[in-house]
XYZ file of N, CA and C in Angstrom:
330
model
N -18.151 -184.660 275.925
C -18.860 -184.904 274.707
C -18.202 -184.108 273.599
N -18.298 -184.666 272.433
C -17.725 -183.989 271.281
C -18.815 -183.777 270.245
N -18.844 -182.610 269.650
C -19.779 -182.328 268.572
C -18.977 -182.233 267.285
N -19.418 -182.973 266.275
C -18.704 -182.991 264.997
C -18.828 -181.636 264.318
N -17.710 -181.045 263.970
C -17.653 -179.765 263.260
C -16.672 -179.936 262.119
N -17.158 -180.334 260.957
C -16.341 -180.594 259.774
C -15.149 -181.476 260.137
N -13.939 -180.952 260.097
C -12.749 -181.765 260.317
C -12.356 -181.882 261.791
N -12.948 -181.092 262.661
C -12.559 -181.134 264.065
C -13.793 -181.339 264.929
N -13.568 -181.646 266.161
C -14.664 -181.871 267.089
C -14.618 -180.831 268.189
N -15.767 -180.239 268.441
C -15.875 -179.256 269.509
C -16.086 -179.994 270.828
N -15.425 -179.545 271.858
C -15.570 -180.162 273.174
C -16.690 -179.451 273.921
N -17.652 -180.249 274.366
C -18.808 -179.736 275.097
C -18.776 -180.265 276.525
N -19.261 -179.456 277.445
C -19.493 -179.917 278.815
C -20.810 -179.298 279.256
N -21.653 -180.105 279.880
C -22.923 -179.553 280.355
C -22.756 -178.998 281.765
N -23.676 -178.133 282.127
C -23.643 -177.593 283.484
C -23.850 -178.699 284.520
N -24.611 -179.739 284.171
C -24.810 -180.852 285.101
C -23.500 -181.609 285.329
N -22.744 -181.835 284.255
C -21.463 -182.543 284.375
C -20.457 -181.690 285.137
N -20.434 -180.409 284.843
C -19.546 -179.497 285.564
C -19.861 -179.534 287.058
N -21.134 -179.515 287.387
C -21.582 -179.606 288.775
C -21.091 -180.904 289.415
N -21.321 -182.037 288.733
C -20.881 -183.328 289.272
C -19.371 -183.373 289.487
N -18.635 -182.884 288.509
C -17.173 -182.909 288.568
C -16.636 -182.100 289.747
N -17.086 -180.869 289.857
C -16.596 -179.988 290.918
C -17.015 -180.518 292.295
N -18.230 -181.021 292.387
C -18.703 -181.581 293.657
C -17.877 -182.798 294.057
N -17.612 -183.676 293.102
C -16.827 -184.885 293.397
C -15.413 -184.524 293.835
N -14.798 -183.574 293.154
C -13.444 -183.145 293.541
C -13.467 -182.554 294.946
N -14.485 -181.774 295.239
C -14.633 -181.180 296.576
C -14.741 -182.262 297.640
N -15.553 -183.284 297.358
C -15.781 -184.350 298.336
C -14.584 -185.274 298.500
N -13.932 -185.607 297.401
C -12.877 -186.623 297.426
C -11.475 -186.053 297.607
N -11.272 -184.804 297.210
C -9.920 -184.245 297.269
C -9.886 -183.058 298.226
N -10.341 -181.897 297.756
C -10.281 -180.711 298.608
C -11.026 -179.571 297.926
N -11.570 -178.686 298.729
C -12.296 -177.529 298.216
C -11.415 -176.651 297.336
N -10.190 -176.409 297.762
C -9.278 -175.550 296.995
C -9.074 -176.119 295.591
N -8.870 -177.422 295.493
C -8.664 -178.064 294.189
C -9.934 -177.961 293.343
N -11.092 -178.100 293.957
C -12.358 -177.978 293.228
C -12.512 -176.578 292.638
N -12.164 -175.573 293.412
C -12.234 -174.186 292.931
C -11.249 -173.976 291.785
N -10.056 -174.533 291.908
C -9.055 -174.396 290.839
C -9.554 -175.020 289.536
N -10.117 -176.209 289.628
C -10.640 -176.896 288.439
C -11.797 -176.105 287.843
N -12.706 -175.640 288.686
C -13.838 -174.844 288.211
C -13.352 -173.602 287.477
N -12.421 -172.885 288.078
C -11.900 -171.667 287.443
C -11.172 -171.969 286.137
N -10.414 -173.061 286.111
C -9.698 -173.441 284.885
C -10.679 -173.780 283.768
N -11.727 -174.521 284.099
C -12.723 -174.864 283.083
C -13.467 -173.629 282.582
N -13.792 -172.724 283.494
C -14.504 -171.511 283.079
C -13.625 -170.631 282.190
N -12.319 -170.629 282.428
C -11.407 -169.887 281.543
C -11.410 -170.494 280.148
N -11.452 -171.824 280.078
C -11.525 -172.492 278.777
C -12.831 -172.161 278.060
N -13.906 -172.057 278.823
C -15.195 -171.657 278.243
C -15.099 -170.229 277.711
N -14.545 -169.331 278.509
C -14.399 -167.927 278.092
C -13.554 -167.789 276.829
N -12.557 -168.664 276.675
C -11.671 -168.623 275.503
C -12.241 -169.416 274.324
N -13.447 -169.957 274.501
C -14.098 -170.785 273.483
C -13.319 -172.053 273.147
N -12.502 -172.510 274.078
C -11.783 -173.771 273.890
C -12.713 -174.958 274.138
N -13.673 -174.764 275.024
C -14.746 -175.734 275.235
C -16.049 -174.949 275.306
N -17.153 -175.652 275.063
C -18.447 -174.974 275.113
C -19.277 -175.544 276.256
N -19.770 -174.656 277.091
C -20.647 -175.028 278.194
C -22.078 -175.045 277.676
N -22.718 -176.209 277.784
C -24.103 -176.376 277.341
C -24.985 -176.406 278.580
N -25.922 -175.478 278.639
C -26.843 -175.403 279.773
C -28.025 -176.333 279.529
N -28.373 -177.114 280.526
C -29.528 -178.002 280.407
C -30.783 -177.160 280.603
N -31.381 -176.836 279.477
C -32.596 -176.023 279.497
C -33.824 -176.945 279.503
N -34.991 -176.347 279.346
C -36.237 -177.103 279.406
C -36.306 -178.188 278.332
N -35.805 -177.898 277.156
C -35.826 -178.851 276.041
C -34.958 -180.072 276.354
N -33.715 -179.838 276.793
C -32.833 -180.956 277.138
C -33.383 -181.733 278.333
N -33.911 -181.016 279.296
C -34.469 -181.652 280.487
C -35.617 -182.581 280.099
N -36.489 -182.103 279.223
C -37.630 -182.898 278.772
C -37.174 -184.155 278.038
N -36.191 -184.012 277.163
C -35.661 -185.176 276.433
C -34.975 -186.133 277.402
N -34.242 -185.609 278.371
C -33.586 -186.456 279.371
C -34.619 -187.250 280.169
N -35.719 -186.616 280.488
C -36.798 -187.293 281.215
C -37.344 -188.455 280.388
N -37.526 -188.243 279.085
C -37.991 -189.315 278.196
C -37.012 -190.488 278.195
N -35.730 -190.182 278.094
C -34.699 -191.225 278.092
C -34.709 -191.966 279.426
N -34.764 -191.217 280.518
C -34.767 -191.794 281.864
C -35.943 -192.760 282.036
N -37.115 -192.363 281.560
C -38.312 -193.199 281.681
C -38.243 -194.415 280.756
N -37.708 -194.243 279.575
C -37.669 -195.318 278.575
C -36.716 -196.444 278.964
N -35.567 -196.107 279.489
C -34.540 -197.102 279.796
C -34.655 -197.586 281.241
N -35.816 -198.122 281.584
C -36.055 -198.553 282.969
C -35.204 -199.759 283.370
N -34.678 -200.488 282.367
C -33.832 -201.638 282.670
C -32.376 -201.241 282.940
N -32.056 -199.961 282.777
C -30.704 -199.445 283.016
C -30.707 -198.593 284.283
N -29.556 -198.472 284.902
C -29.490 -197.626 286.098
C -28.819 -196.289 285.777
N -29.231 -195.692 284.646
C -28.721 -194.381 284.260
C -29.066 -193.356 285.331
N -28.126 -192.491 285.631
C -28.465 -191.337 286.465
C -29.204 -190.335 285.578
N -29.922 -189.433 286.183
C -30.600 -188.413 285.382
C -29.566 -187.530 284.691
N -28.438 -187.322 285.339
C -27.359 -186.555 284.711
C -26.869 -187.259 283.452
N -26.718 -188.590 283.504
C -26.373 -189.339 282.290
C -27.370 -189.021 281.181
N -28.633 -189.057 281.524
C -29.687 -188.834 280.528
C -29.630 -187.432 279.935
N -29.247 -186.444 280.735
C -29.099 -185.096 280.166
C -27.946 -185.079 279.170
N -26.876 -185.794 279.472
C -25.748 -185.887 278.532
C -26.178 -186.584 277.247
N -26.950 -187.663 277.374
C -27.425 -188.378 276.190
C -28.310 -187.474 275.330
N -29.151 -186.681 275.968
C -30.028 -185.761 275.234
C -29.206 -184.751 274.438
N -28.173 -184.213 275.054
C -27.296 -183.256 274.366
C -26.577 -183.952 273.214
N -26.057 -185.142 273.468
C -25.354 -185.884 272.413
C -26.270 -186.152 271.223
N -27.511 -186.517 271.494
C -28.453 -186.757 270.399
C -28.657 -185.501 269.569
N -28.935 -184.399 270.225
C -29.210 -183.173 269.480
C -27.993 -182.682 268.705
N -26.834 -182.789 269.319
C -25.602 -182.281 268.700
C -24.969 -183.295 267.747
N -25.610 -184.468 267.639
C -25.084 -185.552 266.809
C -23.654 -185.914 267.203
N -23.426 -185.917 268.494
C -22.127 -186.304 269.043
C -22.118 -187.816 269.233
N -21.028 -188.439 268.870
C -20.926 -189.891 268.979
C -19.812 -190.323 269.926
N -19.065 -189.366 270.435
C -17.932 -189.636 271.314
C -18.133 -188.910 272.633
N -17.617 -189.519 273.692
C -17.709 -188.888 275.010
C -16.450 -189.178 275.811
N -15.949 -188.174 276.486
C -14.853 -188.365 277.431
C -15.507 -188.745 278.746
N -15.460 -190.038 279.059
C -16.153 -190.516 280.250
C -15.610 -191.872 280.672
N -15.614 -192.113 281.954
C -15.287 -193.432 282.488
C -16.562 -194.222 282.772
N -17.705 -193.602 282.543
C -19.017 -194.160 282.854
C -19.450 -195.147 281.765
N -19.620 -196.411 282.143
C -19.994 -197.453 281.176
C -21.405 -197.277 280.615
N -22.200 -196.448 281.229
C -23.540 -196.198 280.698
C -23.487 -195.589 279.300
N -22.411 -194.891 279.002
C -22.283 -194.288 277.682
C -22.144 -195.361 276.604
N -21.618 -196.537 276.964
C -21.543 -197.663 276.029
C -22.947 -198.143 275.674
N -23.798 -198.243 276.675
C -25.167 -198.700 276.469
C -25.891 -197.774 275.498
N -25.603 -196.498 275.597
C -26.254 -195.517 274.724
C -25.493 -195.367 273.400
N -24.574 -196.287 273.148
C -23.810 -196.372 271.898
C -22.970 -195.135 271.601
N -22.335 -194.634 272.630
C -21.375 -193.546 272.464
C -19.979 -194.123 272.676
N -19.050 -193.710 271.860
C -17.671 -194.151 272.019
C -17.046 -193.360 273.152
N -16.520 -194.104 274.143
C -15.944 -193.447 275.317
C -14.444 -193.315 275.186
N -13.960 -192.200 275.658
C -12.523 -191.960 275.784
C -12.277 -191.535 277.214
N -11.228 -191.839 277.877
C -10.023 -192.486 277.365
C -10.223 -193.975 277.209
């Protein structure tokens, strides 16, 4: 997800997405690679190159509303947490291969 900041966009990743990413790499590739990716992402967070957004009670509540409202879609709850963050941060772009982001009118990259 990207948050508009004047002329540039800040790169955001939620803890839910980080969890999904590392878990998927662990399952599909290897534990060592998952640890490497996790450590690399956390270094980027520490350097403020990307911002880690924690899904707190507010985001969780908004995600629940989205999840309940879009009963005709098969959004995962994790998708809904991302949508909640995008709404609050006024982000309109997302780095995702997930077509659900199109339904929620977010521009997907790549």
